[in-house]
mmCIF file of C-alpha atoms in Angstrom:
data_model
loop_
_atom_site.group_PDB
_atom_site.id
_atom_site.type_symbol
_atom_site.label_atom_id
_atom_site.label_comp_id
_atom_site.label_asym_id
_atom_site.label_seq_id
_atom_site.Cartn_x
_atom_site.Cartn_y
_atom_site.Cartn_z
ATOM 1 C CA UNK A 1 15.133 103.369 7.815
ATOM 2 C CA UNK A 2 12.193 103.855 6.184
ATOM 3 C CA UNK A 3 10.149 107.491 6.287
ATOM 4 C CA UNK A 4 6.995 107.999 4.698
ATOM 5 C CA UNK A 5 6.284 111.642 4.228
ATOM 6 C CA UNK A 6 3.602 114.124 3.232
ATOM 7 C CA UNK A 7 5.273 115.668 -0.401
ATOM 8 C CA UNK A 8 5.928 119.506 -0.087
ATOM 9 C CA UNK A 9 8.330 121.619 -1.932
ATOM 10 C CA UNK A 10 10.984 120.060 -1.051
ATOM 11 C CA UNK A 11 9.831 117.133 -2.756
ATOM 12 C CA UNK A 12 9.333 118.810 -5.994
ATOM 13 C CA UNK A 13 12.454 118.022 -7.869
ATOM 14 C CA UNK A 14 11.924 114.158 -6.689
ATOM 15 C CA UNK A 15 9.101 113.770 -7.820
ATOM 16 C CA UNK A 16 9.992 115.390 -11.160
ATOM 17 C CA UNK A 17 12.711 113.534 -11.669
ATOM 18 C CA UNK A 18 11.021 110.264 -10.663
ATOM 19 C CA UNK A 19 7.807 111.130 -13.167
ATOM 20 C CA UNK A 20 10.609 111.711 -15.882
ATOM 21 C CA UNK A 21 11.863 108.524 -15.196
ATOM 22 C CA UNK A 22 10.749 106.119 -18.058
ATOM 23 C CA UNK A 23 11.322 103.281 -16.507
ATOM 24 C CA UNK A 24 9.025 104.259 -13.632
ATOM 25 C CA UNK A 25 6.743 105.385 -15.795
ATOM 26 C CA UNK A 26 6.428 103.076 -18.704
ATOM 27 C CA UNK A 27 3.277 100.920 -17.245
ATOM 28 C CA UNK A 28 1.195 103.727 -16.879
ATOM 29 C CA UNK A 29 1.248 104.869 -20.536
ATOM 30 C CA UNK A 30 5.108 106.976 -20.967
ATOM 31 C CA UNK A 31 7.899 104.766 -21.439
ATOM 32 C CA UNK A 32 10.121 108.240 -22.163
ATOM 33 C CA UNK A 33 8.648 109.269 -18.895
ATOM 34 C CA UNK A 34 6.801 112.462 -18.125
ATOM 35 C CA UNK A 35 7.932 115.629 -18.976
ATOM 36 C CA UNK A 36 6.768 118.374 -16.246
ATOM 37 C CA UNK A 37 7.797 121.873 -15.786
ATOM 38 C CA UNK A 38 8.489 123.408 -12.517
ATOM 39 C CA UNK A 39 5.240 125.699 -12.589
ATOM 40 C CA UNK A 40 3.341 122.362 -13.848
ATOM 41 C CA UNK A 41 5.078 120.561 -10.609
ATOM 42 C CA UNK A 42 3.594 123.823 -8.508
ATOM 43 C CA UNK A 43 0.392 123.678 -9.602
ATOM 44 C CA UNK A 44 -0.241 119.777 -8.931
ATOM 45 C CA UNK A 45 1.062 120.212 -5.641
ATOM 46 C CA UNK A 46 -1.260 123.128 -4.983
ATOM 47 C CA UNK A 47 -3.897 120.977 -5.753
ATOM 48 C CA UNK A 48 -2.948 117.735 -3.468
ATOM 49 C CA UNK A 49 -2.407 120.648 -0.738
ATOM 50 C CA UNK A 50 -5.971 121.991 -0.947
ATOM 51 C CA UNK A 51 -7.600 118.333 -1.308
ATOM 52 C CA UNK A 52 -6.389 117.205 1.890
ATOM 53 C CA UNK A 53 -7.282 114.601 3.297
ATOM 54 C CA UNK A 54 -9.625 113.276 0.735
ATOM 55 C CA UNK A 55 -6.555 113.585 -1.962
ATOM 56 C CA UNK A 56 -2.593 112.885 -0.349
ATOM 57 C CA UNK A 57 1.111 112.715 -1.735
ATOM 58 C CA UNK A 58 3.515 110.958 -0.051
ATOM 59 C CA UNK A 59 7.070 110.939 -0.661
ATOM 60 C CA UNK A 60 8.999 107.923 0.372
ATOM 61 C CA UNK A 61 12.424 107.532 1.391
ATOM 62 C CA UNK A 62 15.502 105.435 2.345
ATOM 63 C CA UNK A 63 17.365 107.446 4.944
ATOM 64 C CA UNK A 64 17.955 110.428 2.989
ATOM 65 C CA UNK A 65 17.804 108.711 -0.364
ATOM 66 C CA UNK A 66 14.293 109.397 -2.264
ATOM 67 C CA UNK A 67 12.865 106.096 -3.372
ATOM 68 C CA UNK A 68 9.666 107.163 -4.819
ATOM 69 C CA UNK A 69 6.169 108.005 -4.217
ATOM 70 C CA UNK A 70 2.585 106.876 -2.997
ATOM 71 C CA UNK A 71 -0.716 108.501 -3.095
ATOM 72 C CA UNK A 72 -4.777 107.923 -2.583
ATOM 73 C CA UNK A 73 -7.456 109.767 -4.128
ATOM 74 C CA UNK A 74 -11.111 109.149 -1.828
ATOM 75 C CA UNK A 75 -14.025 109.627 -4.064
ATOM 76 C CA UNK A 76 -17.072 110.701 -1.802
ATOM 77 C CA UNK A 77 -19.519 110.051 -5.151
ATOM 78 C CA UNK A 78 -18.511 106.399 -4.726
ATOM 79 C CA UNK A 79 -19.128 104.839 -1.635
ATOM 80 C CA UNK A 80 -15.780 106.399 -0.211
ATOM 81 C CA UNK A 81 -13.585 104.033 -2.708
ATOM 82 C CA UNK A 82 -10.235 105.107 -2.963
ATOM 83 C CA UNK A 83 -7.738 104.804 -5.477
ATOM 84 C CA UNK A 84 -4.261 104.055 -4.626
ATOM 85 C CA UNK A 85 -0.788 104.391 -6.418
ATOM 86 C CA UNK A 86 2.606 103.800 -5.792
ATOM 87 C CA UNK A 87 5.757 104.536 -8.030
ATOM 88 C CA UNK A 88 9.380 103.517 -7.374
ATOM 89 C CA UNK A 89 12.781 104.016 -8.815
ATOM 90 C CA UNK A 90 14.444 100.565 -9.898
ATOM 91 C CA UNK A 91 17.303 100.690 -6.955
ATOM 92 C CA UNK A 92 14.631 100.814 -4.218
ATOM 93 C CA UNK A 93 12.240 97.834 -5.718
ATOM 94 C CA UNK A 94 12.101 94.347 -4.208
ATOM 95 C CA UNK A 95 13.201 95.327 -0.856
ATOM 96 C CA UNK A 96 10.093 95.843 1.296
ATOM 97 C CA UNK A 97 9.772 99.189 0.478
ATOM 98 C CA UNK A 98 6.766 99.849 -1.532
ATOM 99 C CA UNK A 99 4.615 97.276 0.923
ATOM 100 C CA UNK A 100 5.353 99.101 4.062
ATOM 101 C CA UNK A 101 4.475 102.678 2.004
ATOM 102 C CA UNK A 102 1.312 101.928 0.385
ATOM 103 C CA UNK A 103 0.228 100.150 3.173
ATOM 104 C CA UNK A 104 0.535 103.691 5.170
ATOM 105 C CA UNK A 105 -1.157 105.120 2.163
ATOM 106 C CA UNK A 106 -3.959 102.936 2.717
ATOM 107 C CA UNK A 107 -4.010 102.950 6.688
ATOM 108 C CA UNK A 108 -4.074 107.043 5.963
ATOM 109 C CA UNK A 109 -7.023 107.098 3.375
ATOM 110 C CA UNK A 110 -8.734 104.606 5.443
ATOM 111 C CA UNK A 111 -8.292 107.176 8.220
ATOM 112 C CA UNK A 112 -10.035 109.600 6.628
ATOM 113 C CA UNK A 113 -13.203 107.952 4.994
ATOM 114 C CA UNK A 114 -12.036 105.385 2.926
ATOM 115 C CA UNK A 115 -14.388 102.409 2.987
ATOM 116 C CA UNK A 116 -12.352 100.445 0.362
ATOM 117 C CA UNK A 117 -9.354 101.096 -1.757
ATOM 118 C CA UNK A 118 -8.133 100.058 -5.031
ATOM 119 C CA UNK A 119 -5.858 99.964 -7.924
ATOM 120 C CA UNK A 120 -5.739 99.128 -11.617
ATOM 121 C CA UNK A 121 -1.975 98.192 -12.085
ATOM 122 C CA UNK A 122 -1.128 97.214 -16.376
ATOM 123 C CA UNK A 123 -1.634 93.451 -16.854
ATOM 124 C CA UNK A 124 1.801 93.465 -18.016
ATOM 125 C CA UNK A 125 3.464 94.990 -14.317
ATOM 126 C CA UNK A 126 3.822 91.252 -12.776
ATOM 127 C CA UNK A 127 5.873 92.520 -9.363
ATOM 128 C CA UNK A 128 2.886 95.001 -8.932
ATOM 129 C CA UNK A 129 0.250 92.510 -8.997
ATOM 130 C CA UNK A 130 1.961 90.121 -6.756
ATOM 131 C CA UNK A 131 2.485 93.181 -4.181
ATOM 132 C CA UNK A 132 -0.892 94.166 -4.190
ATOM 133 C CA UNK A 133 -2.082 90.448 -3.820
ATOM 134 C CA UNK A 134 0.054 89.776 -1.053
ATOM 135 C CA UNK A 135 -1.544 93.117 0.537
ATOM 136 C CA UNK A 136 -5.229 91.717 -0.106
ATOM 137 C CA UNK A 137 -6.472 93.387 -2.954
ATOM 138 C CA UNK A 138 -8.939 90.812 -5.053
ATOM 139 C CA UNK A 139 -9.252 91.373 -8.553
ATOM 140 C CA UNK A 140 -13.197 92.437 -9.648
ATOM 141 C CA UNK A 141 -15.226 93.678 -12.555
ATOM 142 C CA UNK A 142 -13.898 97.587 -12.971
ATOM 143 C CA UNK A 143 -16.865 99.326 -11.446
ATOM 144 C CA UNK A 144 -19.108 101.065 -14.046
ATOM 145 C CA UNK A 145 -18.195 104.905 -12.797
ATOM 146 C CA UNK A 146 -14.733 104.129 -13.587
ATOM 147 C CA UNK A 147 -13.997 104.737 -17.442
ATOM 148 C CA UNK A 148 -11.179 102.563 -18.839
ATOM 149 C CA UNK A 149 -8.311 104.101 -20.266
ATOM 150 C CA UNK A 150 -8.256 102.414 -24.311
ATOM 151 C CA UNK A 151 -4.883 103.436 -24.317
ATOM 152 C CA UNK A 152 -3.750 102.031 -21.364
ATOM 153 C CA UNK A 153 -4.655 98.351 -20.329
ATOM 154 C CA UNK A 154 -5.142 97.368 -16.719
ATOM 155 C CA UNK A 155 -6.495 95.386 -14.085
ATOM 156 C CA UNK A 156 -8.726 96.270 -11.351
ATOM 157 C CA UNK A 157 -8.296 95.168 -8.257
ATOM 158 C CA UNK A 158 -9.704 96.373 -4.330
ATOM 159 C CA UNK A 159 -9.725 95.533 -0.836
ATOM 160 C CA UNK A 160 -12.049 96.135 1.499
ATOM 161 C CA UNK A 161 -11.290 97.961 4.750
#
């Protein structure tokens, strides 16, 4: 069974250990993963905490096995556009999972203001892009607020509510 979670505490260590993961990682700029210290871990979390609900951390799991994470970011600035994410260890892809969690993620940011979501998954991530087609996102011209990474190349893509 499925359970889609806001991340506390608890979490931490997960989420540590899945942002260390370089396999997870590698499309979004660290193939050796990323490297975070428990105070580091503390601090982001104190931020998503005080953001909510424009900002929310999900943790997502199999029964009692953590499978990764999801997450939306609402920018008010922006005409309410939200960005989404979604990150999963290898064992837990290709089975259903990461639909049914970011399409909470987007069902909760939509919730609270959203007017349209969107992501900007690398070029190079094929099973992401066919994911978030299959949920509806189109791909568009990046939106002129929204500086490109030069380090990191991607694809922007939204859906409308």
């Amino acid at each position: 069974m499925i359970t889609i979670k806001e991340t506390t505490a608890k979490e931490l260590d997960n989420v540590k250990a899945l942002w260390a993961d370089g396999d997870v990682m590698k499309f979004v700029g660290f193939p050796d993963g990323l490297l975070q210290t428990d105070d580091e871990m503390k601090a982001w979390l104190d931020w998503i905490e005080s953001q909510r609900p424009q900002v929310n951390h999900y943790s997502i799991f199999d029964g009692s096995v953590y499978c990764g994470e999801t997450f939306y970011s609402i920018d008010s600035k922006h005409g309410n556009s939200a960005s989404m994410d979604i990150k999963l260890f290898g064992f837990a892809r290709g089975k259903g999972i990461a639909a049914k969690a970011l399409s909470y993620a987007i069902e909760q940011a939509c919730e609270n203001g959203a007017e349209k979501v969107w992501v900007d998954p690398n070029p190079n991530n094929e099973k992401a892009l066919a994911l978030y087609k299959r949920l509806g996102f189109v791909q568009k011209p990046r939106p002129e607020y929204l500086a490109e990474d030069e380090n990191i190349a991607s694809v922007y893509m939204e859906k409308q509510k």
